[in-house]
Coordinates of C-alpha atoms and ligand atoms in Angstrom, one line a residue:
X2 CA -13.7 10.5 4.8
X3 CA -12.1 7.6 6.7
X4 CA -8.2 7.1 5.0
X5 CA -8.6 3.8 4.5
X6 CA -12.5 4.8 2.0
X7 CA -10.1 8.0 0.9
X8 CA -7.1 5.9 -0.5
X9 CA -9.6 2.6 -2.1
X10 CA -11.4 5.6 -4.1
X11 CA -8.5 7.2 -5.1
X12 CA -6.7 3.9 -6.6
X13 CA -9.5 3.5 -8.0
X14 CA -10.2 6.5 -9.7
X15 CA -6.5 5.7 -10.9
X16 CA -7.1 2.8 -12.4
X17 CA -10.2 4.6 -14.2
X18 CA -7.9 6.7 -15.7
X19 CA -5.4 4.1 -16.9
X20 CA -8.2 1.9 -18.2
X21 CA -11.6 3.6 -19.0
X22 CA -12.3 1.1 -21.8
X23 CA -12.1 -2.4 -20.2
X24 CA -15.5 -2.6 -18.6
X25 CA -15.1 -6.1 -17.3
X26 CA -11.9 -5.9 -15.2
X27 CA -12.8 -2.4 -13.8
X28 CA -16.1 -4.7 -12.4
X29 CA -14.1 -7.1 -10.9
X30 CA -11.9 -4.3 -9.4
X31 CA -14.9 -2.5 -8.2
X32 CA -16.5 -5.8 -6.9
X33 CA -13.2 -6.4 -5.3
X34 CA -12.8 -3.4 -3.6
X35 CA -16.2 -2.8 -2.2
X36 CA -15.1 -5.2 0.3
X37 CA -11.8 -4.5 1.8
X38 CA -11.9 -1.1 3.4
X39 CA -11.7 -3.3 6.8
X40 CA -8.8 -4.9 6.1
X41 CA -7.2 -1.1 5.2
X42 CA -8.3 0.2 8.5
X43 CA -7.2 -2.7 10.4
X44 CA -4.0 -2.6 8.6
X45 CA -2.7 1.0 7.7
X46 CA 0.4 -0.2 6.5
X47 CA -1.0 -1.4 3.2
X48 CA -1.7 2.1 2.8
X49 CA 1.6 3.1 3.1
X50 CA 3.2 0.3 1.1
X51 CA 0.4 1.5 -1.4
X52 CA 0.1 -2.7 -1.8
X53 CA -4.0 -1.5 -3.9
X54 CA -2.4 -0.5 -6.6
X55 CA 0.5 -2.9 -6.8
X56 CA -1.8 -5.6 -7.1
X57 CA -4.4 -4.3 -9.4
X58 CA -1.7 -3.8 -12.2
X59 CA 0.0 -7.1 -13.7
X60 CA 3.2 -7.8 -13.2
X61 CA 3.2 -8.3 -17.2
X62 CA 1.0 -8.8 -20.3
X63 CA 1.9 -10.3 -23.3
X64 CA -0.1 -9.3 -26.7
X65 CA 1.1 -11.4 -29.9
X66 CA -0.3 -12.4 -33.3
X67 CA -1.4 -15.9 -34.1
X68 CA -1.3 -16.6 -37.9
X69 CA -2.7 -19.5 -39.1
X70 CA -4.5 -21.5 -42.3
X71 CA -7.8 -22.6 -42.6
X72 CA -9.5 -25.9 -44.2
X73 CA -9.3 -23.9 -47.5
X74 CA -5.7 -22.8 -47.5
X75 CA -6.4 -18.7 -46.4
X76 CA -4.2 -17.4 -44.1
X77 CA -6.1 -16.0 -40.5
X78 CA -4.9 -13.6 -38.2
X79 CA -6.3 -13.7 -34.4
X80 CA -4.6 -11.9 -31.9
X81 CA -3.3 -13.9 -28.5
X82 CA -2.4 -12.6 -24.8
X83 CA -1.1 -14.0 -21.3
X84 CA -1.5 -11.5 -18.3
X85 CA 1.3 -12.8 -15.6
X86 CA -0.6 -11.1 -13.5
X87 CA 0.8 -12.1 -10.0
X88 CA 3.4 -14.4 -8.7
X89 CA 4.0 -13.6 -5.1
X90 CA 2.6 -17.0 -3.9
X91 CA 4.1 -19.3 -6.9
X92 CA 4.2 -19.7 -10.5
X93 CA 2.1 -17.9 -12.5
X94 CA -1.7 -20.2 -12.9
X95 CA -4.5 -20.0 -14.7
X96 CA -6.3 -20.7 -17.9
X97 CA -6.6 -20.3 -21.6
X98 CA -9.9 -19.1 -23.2
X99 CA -10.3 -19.6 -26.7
X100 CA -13.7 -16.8 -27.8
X101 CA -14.6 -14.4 -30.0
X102 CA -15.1 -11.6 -27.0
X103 CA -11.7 -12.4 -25.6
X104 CA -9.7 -9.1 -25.6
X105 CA -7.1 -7.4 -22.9
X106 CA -10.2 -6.7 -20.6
X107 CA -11.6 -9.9 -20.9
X108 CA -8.1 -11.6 -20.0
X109 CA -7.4 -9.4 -16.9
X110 CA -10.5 -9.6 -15.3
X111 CA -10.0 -13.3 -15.2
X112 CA -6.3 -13.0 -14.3
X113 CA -7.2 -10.5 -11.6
X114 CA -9.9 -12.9 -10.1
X115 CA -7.6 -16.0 -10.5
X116 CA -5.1 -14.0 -7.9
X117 CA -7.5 -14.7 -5.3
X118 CA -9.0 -17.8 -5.9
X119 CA -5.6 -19.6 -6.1
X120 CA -4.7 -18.0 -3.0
X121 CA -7.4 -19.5 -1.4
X122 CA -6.5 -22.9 -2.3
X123 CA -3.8 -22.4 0.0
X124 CA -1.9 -24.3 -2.5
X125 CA 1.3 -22.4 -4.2
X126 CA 0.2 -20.6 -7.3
X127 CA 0.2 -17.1 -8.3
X128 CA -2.4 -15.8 -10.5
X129 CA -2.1 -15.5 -14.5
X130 CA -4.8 -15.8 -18.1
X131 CA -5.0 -15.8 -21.0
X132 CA -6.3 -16.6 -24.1
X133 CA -7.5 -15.8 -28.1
X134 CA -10.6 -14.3 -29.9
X135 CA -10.1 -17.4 -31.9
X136 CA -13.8 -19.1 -32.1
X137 CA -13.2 -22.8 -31.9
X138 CA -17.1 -23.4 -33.1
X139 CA -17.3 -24.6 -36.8
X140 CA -13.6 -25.2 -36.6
X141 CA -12.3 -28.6 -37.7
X142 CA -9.7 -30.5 -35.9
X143 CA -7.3 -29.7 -38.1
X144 CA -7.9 -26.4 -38.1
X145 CA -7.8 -26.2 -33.9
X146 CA -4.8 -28.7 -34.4
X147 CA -3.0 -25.9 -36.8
X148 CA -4.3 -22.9 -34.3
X149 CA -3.4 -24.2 -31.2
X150 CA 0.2 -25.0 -32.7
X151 CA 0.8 -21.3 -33.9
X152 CA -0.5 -20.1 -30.2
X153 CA 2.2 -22.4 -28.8
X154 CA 5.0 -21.5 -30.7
X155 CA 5.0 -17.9 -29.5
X156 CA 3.7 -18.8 -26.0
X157 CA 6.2 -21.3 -25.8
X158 CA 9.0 -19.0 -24.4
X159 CA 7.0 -17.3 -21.6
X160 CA 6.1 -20.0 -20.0
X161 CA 7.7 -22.8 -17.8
X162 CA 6.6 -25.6 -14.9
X163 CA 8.5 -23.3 -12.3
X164 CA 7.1 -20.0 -13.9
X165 CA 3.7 -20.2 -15.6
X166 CA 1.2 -23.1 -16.0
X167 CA -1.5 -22.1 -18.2
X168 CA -4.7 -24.6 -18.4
X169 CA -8.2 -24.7 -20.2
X170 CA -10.6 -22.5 -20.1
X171 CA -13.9 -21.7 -22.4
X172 CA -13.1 -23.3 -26.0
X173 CA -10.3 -25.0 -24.5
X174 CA -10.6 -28.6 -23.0
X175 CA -8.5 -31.8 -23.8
X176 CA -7.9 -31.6 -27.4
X177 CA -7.1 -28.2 -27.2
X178 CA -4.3 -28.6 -24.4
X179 CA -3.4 -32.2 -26.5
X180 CA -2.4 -29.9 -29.0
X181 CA -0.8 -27.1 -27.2
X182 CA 1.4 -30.0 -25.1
X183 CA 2.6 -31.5 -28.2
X184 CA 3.7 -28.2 -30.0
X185 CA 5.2 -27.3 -26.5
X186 CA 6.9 -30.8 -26.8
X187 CA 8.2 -30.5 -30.0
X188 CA 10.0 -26.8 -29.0
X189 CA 11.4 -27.6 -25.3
X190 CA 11.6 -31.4 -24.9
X191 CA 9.1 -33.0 -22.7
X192 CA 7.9 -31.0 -19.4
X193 CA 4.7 -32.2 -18.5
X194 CA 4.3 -29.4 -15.6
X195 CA 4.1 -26.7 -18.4
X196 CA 0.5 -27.2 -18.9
X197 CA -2.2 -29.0 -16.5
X198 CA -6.0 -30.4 -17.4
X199 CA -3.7 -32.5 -20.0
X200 CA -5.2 -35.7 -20.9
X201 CA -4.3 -38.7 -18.3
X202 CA -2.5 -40.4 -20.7
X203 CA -0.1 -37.2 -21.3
X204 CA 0.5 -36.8 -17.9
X205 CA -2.6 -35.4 -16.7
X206 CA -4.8 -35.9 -13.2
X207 CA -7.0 -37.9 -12.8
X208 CA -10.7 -36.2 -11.8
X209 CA -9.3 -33.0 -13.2
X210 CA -11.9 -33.0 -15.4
X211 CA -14.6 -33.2 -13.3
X212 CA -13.1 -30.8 -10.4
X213 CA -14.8 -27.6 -11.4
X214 CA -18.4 -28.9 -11.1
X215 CA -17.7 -31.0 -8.4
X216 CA -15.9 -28.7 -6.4
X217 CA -19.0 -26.6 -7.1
X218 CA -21.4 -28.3 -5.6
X219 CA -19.4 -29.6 -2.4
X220 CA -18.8 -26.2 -1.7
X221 CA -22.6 -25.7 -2.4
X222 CA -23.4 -28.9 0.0
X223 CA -21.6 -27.4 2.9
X224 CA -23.0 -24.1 2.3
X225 CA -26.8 -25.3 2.5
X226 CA -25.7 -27.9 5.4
X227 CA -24.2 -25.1 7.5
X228 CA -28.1 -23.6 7.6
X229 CA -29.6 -27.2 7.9
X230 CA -30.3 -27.5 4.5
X231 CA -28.7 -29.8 1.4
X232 CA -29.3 -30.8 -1.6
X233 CA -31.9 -33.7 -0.9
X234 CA -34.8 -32.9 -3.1
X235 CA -34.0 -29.5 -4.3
X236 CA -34.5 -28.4 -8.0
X237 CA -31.6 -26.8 -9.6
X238 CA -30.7 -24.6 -12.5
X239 CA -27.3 -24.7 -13.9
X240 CA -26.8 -22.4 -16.9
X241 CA -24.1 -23.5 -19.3
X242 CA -23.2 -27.3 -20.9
X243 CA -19.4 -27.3 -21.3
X244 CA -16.8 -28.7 -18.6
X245 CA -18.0 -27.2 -15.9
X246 CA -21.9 -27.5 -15.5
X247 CA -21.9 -31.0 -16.9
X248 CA -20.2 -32.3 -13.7
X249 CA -21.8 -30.1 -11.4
X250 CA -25.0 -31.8 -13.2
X251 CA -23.7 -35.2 -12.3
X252 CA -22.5 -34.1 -8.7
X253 CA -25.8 -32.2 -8.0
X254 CA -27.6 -35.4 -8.6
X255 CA -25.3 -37.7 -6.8
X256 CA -26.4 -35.8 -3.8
X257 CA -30.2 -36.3 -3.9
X258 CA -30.8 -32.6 -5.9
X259 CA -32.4 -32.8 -9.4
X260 CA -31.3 -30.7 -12.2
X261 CA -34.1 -29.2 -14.0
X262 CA -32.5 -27.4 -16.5
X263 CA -29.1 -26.4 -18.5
X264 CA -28.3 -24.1 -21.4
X265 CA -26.5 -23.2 -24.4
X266 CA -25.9 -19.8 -25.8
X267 CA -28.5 -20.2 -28.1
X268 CA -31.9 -21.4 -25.4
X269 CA -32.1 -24.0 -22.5
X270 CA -33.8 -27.2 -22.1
X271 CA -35.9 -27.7 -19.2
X272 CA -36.3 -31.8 -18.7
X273 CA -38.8 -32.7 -15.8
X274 CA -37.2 -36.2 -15.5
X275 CA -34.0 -34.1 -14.3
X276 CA -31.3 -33.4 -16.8
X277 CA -29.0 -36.5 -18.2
X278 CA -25.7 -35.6 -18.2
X279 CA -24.6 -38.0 -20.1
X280 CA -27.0 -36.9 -23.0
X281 CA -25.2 -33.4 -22.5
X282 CA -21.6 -34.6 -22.6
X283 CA -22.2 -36.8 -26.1
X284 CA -23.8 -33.6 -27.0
X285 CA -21.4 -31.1 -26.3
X286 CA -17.9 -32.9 -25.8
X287 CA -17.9 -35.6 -28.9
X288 CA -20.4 -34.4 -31.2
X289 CA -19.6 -30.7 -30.6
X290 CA -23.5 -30.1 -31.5
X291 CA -26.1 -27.2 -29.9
X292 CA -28.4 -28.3 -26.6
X293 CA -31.6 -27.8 -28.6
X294 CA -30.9 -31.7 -29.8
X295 CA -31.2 -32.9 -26.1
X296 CA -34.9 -33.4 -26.6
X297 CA -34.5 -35.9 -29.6
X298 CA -33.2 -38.1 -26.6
X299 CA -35.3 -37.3 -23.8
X300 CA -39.1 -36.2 -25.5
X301 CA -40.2 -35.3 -22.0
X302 CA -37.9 -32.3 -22.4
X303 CA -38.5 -28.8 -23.8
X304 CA -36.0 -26.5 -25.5
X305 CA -36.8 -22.6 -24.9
X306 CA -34.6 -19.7 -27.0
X307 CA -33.0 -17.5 -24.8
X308 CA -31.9 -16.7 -21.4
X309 CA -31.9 -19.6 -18.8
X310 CA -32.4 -17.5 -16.1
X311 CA -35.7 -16.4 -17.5
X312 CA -37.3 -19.9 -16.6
X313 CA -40.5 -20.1 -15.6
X314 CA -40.4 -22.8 -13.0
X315 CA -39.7 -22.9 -9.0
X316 CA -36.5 -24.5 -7.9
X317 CA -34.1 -23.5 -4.8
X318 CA -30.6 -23.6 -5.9
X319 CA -28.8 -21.6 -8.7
X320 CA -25.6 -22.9 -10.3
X321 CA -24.2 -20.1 -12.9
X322 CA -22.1 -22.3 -14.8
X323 CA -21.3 -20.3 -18.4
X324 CA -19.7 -17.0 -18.5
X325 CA -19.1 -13.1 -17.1
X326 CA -22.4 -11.0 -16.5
X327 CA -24.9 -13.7 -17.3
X328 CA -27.4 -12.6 -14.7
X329 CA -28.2 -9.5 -14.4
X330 CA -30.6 -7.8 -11.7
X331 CA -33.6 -8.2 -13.1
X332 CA -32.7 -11.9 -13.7
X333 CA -31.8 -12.1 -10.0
X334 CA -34.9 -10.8 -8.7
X335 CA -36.7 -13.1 -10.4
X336 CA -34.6 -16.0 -9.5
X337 CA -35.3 -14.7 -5.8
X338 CA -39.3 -14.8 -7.2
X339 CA -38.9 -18.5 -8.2
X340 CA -37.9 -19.7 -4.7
X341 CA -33.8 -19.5 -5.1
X342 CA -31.9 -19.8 -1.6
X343 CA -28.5 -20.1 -2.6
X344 CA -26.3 -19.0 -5.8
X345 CA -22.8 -20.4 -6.4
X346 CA -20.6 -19.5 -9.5
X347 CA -19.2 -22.1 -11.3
X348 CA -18.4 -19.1 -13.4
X349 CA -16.2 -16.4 -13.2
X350 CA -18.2 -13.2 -12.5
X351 CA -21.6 -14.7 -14.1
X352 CA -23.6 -12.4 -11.7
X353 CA -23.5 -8.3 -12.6
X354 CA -22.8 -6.2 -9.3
X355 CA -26.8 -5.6 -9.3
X356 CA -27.3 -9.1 -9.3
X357 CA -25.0 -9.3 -6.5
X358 CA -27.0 -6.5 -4.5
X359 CA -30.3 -8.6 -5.3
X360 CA -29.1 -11.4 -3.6
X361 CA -27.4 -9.6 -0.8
X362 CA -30.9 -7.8 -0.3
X363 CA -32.5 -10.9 -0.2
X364 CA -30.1 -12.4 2.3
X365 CA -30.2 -16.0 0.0
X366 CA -26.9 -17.4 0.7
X367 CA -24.4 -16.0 -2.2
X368 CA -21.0 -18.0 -3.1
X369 CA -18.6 -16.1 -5.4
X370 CA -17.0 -17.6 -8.5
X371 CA -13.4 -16.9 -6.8
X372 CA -14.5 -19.3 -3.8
X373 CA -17.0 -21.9 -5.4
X374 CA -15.2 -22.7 -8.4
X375 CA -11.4 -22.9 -7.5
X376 CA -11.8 -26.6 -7.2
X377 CA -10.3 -26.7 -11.5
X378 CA -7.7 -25.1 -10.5
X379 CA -6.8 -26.5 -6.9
X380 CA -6.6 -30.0 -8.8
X381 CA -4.3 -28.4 -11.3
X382 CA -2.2 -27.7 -8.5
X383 CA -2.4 -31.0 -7.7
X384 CA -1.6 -32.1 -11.1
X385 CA 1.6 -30.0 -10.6
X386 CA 2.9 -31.6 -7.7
X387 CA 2.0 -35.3 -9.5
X388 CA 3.8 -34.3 -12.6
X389 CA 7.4 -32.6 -10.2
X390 CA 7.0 -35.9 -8.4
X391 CA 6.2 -38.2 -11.7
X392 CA 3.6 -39.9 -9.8
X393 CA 0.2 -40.5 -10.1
X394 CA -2.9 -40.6 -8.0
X395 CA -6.0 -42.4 -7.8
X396 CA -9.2 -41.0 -8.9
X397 CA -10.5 -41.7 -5.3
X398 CA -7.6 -39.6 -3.6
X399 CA -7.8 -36.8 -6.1
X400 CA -11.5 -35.9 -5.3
X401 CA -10.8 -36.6 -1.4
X402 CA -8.4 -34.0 -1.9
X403 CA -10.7 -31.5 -4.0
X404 CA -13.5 -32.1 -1.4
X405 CA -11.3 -31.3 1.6
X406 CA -9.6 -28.3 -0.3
X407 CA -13.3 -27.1 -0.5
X408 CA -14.5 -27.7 3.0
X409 CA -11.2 -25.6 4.1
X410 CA -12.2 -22.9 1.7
X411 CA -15.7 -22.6 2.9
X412 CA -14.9 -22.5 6.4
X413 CA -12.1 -19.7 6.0
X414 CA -14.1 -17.6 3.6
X415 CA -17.4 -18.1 6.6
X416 CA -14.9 -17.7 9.5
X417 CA -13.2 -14.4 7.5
X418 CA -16.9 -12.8 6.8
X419 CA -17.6 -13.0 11.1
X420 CA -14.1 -11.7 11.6
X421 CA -15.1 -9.0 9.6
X422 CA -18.5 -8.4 11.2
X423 CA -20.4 -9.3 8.3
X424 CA -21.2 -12.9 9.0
X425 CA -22.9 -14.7 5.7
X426 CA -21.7 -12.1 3.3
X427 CA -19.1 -15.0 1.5
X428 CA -18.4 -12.0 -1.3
X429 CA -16.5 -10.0 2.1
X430 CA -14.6 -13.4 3.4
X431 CA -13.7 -14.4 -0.3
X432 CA -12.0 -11.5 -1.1
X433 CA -10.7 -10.1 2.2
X434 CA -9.3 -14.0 2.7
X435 CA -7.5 -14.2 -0.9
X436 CA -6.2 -10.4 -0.1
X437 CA -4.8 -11.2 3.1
X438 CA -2.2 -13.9 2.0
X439 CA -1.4 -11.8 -1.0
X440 CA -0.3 -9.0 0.6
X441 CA 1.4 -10.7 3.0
X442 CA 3.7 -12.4 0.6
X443 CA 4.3 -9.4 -1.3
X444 CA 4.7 -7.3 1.4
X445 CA 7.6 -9.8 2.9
X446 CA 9.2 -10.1 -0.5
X447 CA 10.0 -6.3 -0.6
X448 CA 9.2 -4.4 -4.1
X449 CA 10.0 -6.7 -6.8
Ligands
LIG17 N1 -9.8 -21.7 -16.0 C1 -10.0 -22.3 -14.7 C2 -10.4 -21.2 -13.7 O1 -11.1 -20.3 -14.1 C3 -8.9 -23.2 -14.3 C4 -7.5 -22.7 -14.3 C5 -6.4 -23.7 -14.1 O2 -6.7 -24.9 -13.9 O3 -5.3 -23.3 -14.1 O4 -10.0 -21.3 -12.6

């Protein structure tokens, strides 16, 4: 065996051993390393520097206990956690998820991931997550208000604007980072860098909101234009109906596509007009209700229990916007049956690895979640630098900025895949890309 196949299998096989229980970050590590024997052979001196296994384990996790009381005066108990997972390129970066499956697998798969996407925003961040089984759904305000502030006070002294910036994530949007801010405040003093996707009038971007599903779909837009395609009259299916797919929704349909469909946990609607996003954000955002109630506003529409991605309709384009392993290979190949020509994750890890072997069978043009949807946290990078500089910008130059940021990143994960002889295959120029400049910096730091 080549040493470069020889060492990859044996970290791995390491990291088995540590770990045999958490299934989802030993599938991002396995996703991960399926693509960067090149880079070992090119470079043996990551071999020697052993830089694999370096990067695979966090620089440091924190576990703590959240207590907290309810609506009727009981005392709760969820359990909390921040992997500092990397910080050779910056501050520690990346979001809180507040949901029942979140455990230490769960929270270093996404920290692991969030190494390379920040990375290739090119923008100075190292890679951190983290988060609570905490279930927000059901919850009153008061009850989020009393969660959030319990989180904070323990969190509070292991973070920092210069040395970890956590964010939203699922279950956590604006009124859950309003609260977190405020219990932040009330501990250190006002630092508005210690937390980005704030609301504007704490100190937060403007368009940060929207970045993830925008960013989305521009890096979508240059993807189909590179092959001659956009999105001019193109059905699409975007799974999910939080943050995320409600501005790629808006986005999608901005450029001439029509969204024919969108999802909850629960079913999907399916509206032939093309989905209102507007509907969906009322919906979701104020009145915190299920999807299934679309249809009272739009009668054309149909709500269907169950998977999305089981839809029995044609359309082109696939925008996974809910959570890990929501398409599995079956649920590719039928995407692939249906007409699909190009996925791109809004999600982290939404497609299983057979999913991901579907599409690469298929040759349909694949974007991975660490590419396509690092436009959230590219604009909380640039809600950093607004905050250091106590500035504000417009709405117009934020999204300039996020659609530039994603044109670069398109072009160096494409130009990276043909570096690498495997032109088209965006899973290869994602990950050897984000790699590159990681090891690099940590390489040049010495062992720290
Ligand atoms: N949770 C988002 C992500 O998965 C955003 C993180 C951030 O803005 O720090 O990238």
């Amino acid at each position: 065996m080549q040493e470069a196949a020889k060492y990859i299998e044996d970290t791995y096989a390491k990291i088995l051993k540590r770990d045999p229980d958490q299934i989802e970050f030993l599938q991002a590590v396995k996703e991960f390393i399926g693509s960067i024997e090149p880079v070992f052979t090119a470079h043996p001196e990551f071999i020697q520097q052993n830089i694999l296994e370096q990067m695979i384990e966090p620089e440091r996790i924190i576990q703590f206990r959240i207590p907290w009381m309810n609506d009727q005066g009981e005392t709760k108990v969820n359990r909390g956690f921040r992997v500092q997972f990397n910080s050779a390129n910056g501050p520690y970066k990346g979001g809180l998820r507040f949901h029942t499956s979140v455990n230490q697998s769960i929270v270093k798969f996404l920290g692991f991931e969030q190494i390379f996407k920040n990375s290739l925003t090119g923008l100075p961040i190292g890679g951190g997550k983290g988060g609570s089984d905490f279930d927000p759904k059901g919850k009153s305000d008061n009850e989020v208000m009393r969660f959030c502030q319990s989180f904070m006070t323990e969190l509070q002294q292991h973070i920092g604007p210069d040395l970890d910036v956590p964010a939203g994530d699922i279950g956590v949007g604006a009124r859950e980072i309003g609260y977190l801010y405020g219990q932040y405040k009330r501990l250190n003093g006002s630092k508005a860098g210690v937390l980005t996707g704030k609301p504007v009038f704490l100190g937060g971007s403007l368009g940060r909101t929207e970045a993830t599903g925008y960013g989305v779909v521009y890096f979508t837009d240059k993807m189909l234009q590179d092959t001659g395609e956009s999105f001019k009259n193109k059905k699409v299916v975007v799974s999910g109906s939080g943050n995320v797919a409600i501005y790629a929704i808006q986005k999608v349909h901005e450029l001439g596509g029509k969204v024919i469909a969108c999802s909850d946990s629960d079913g999907y609607i399916w509206d032939p007009d093309g989905i209102d996003y507007t509907t969906i954000k009322q919906l979701k955002e104020v009145e915190r209700e299920r999807i299934s109630e679309y249809v009272q506003y739009h009668p054309k529409a149909y709500y269907y229990e169950g998977s999305i991605w089981d839809i029995e309709k044609e359309y082109q384009v696939a925008l996974p916007c809910a959570t890990q392993n929501e398409i599995d290979g079956e649920n590719a190949k039928k995407m692939i049956e249906k007409g699909v020509i190009a996925v791109a994750e809004g999600a982290n890890m939404p497609s299983n690895l057979d999913a991901i072997a579907v599409y690469q069978e298929a040759q349909i043009l694949y974007a991975p979640g660490k590419a396509a949807n690092a436009g959230g946290v590219a604009v909380s990078a640039l809600e950093m630098s607004q905050n250091s500089q106590r500035l504000s910008w417009s709405f117009e130059e934020v999204d300039e900025k996020l659609e530039s940021i994603m044109e670069s990143i398109y072009i160096e994960v494409r130009d990276t895949a043909k570096t690498y002889h495997m032109p088209g295959n965006f899973v290869v120029g994602a990950n050897i890309a984000g790699f590159m400049k990681i090891a690099q910096s940590m390489i040049s730091q010495g062992l720290v």
